[in-house]
XYZ file of C-alpha atoms in Angstrom:
107
model
C 0.444 1.131 -16.165
C 2.510 -0.761 -13.801
C 4.596 1.046 -10.961
C 7.582 -0.748 -9.464
C 8.764 0.247 -5.996
C 12.547 -0.659 -5.485
C 14.814 -0.795 -2.659
C 18.105 -2.471 -2.272
C 16.817 -3.874 0.975
C 14.113 -5.896 -0.505
C 12.464 -7.483 -3.673
C 10.592 -5.171 -5.844
C 6.824 -4.373 -5.155
C 4.673 -4.109 -8.300
C 1.289 -2.352 -8.382
C -1.125 -1.094 -10.872
C -0.785 2.633 -11.431
C -4.136 3.857 -9.939
C -3.410 1.909 -6.783
C 0.171 3.210 -6.578
C -1.098 6.783 -7.067
C -3.570 6.393 -4.134
C -0.855 5.126 -1.826
C 1.670 7.749 -2.744
C -0.960 10.347 -2.133
C -1.571 8.869 1.271
C 2.211 9.233 1.887
C 2.174 12.819 0.761
C 3.856 12.131 -2.658
C 2.960 13.268 -5.871
C 2.506 10.694 -8.681
C 5.350 11.192 -11.128
C 7.045 8.543 -13.612
C 9.827 8.351 -11.119
C 10.334 9.335 -7.438
C 11.875 8.564 -4.162
C 10.988 8.068 -0.605
C 14.198 9.141 1.208
C 15.435 7.628 4.381
C 14.253 10.707 6.229
C 10.787 10.393 4.844
C 10.268 6.617 5.414
C 9.029 6.887 9.121
C 6.291 9.408 8.088
C 5.344 7.429 5.070
C 5.056 4.232 7.155
C 2.833 5.961 9.725
C 0.556 7.642 7.026
C -0.051 4.214 5.388
C -0.701 2.441 8.712
C -3.196 5.316 9.702
C -4.890 4.824 6.353
C -5.057 1.040 6.838
C -6.584 1.380 10.285
C -9.177 3.824 9.017
C -10.025 1.610 6.153
C -10.408 -1.583 8.579
C -12.676 0.578 10.826
C -14.738 1.483 7.928
C -15.015 -2.102 6.843
C -16.228 -3.113 10.320
C -18.796 -0.487 10.559
C -20.594 -1.841 7.407
C -23.386 -4.091 8.318
C -22.531 -7.812 8.010
C -24.880 -10.100 6.345
C -24.736 -13.662 7.995
C -26.441 -15.394 5.069
C -23.576 -16.925 3.177
C -25.676 -17.510 0.013
C -26.270 -13.783 -0.418
C -22.414 -13.004 -0.430
C -20.478 -12.688 -3.717
C -17.930 -15.083 -4.460
C -14.470 -14.200 -3.008
C -13.104 -13.473 -6.497
C -15.844 -10.731 -6.853
C -15.217 -8.993 -3.561
C -13.083 -5.756 -3.771
C -9.416 -5.731 -2.530
C -9.095 -3.519 0.524
C -6.694 -0.694 1.099
C -5.115 -2.771 3.810
C -4.502 -5.603 1.379
C -3.119 -3.416 -1.451
C -0.808 -1.400 1.044
C 0.585 -4.396 3.110
C 3.268 -5.259 0.505
C 4.483 -1.746 0.397
C 4.411 -1.140 4.150
C 6.547 -4.181 4.517
C 8.986 -2.938 1.930
C 9.092 0.427 3.572
C 9.657 -1.111 6.996
C 12.495 -3.290 5.759
C 14.023 -0.424 3.901
C 14.001 1.691 6.997
C 15.586 -0.923 8.986
C 18.467 -1.453 6.504
C 18.633 2.369 6.084
C 18.009 2.261 2.246
C 15.578 4.629 0.437
C 12.676 3.324 -1.820
C 12.352 4.526 -5.291
C 9.529 3.988 -7.943
C 9.250 4.146 -11.498
C 6.563 3.403 -13.986
């Protein structure tokens, strides 16, 4: 399933359902077929995602790094981090807040 986040202030942000569900949960939203992040909710949603991104990056840094490039998996096999997944949505939320527009999602 694909979830589309929409705002009249930005282009749409498309995301796989499982990833959207995770990010919506971090923002304190339940995953429904349709929903809205109101103008009043945008600052808290942005803060929640930024905190989760910071925690994710800290956890990545805490993992031991192997300096031997031959043992690392190819870039295509490396998992996509929470920070990478959330970045487009955070940008959309910030632009929407600046333009004073809500963000809706639908699957």
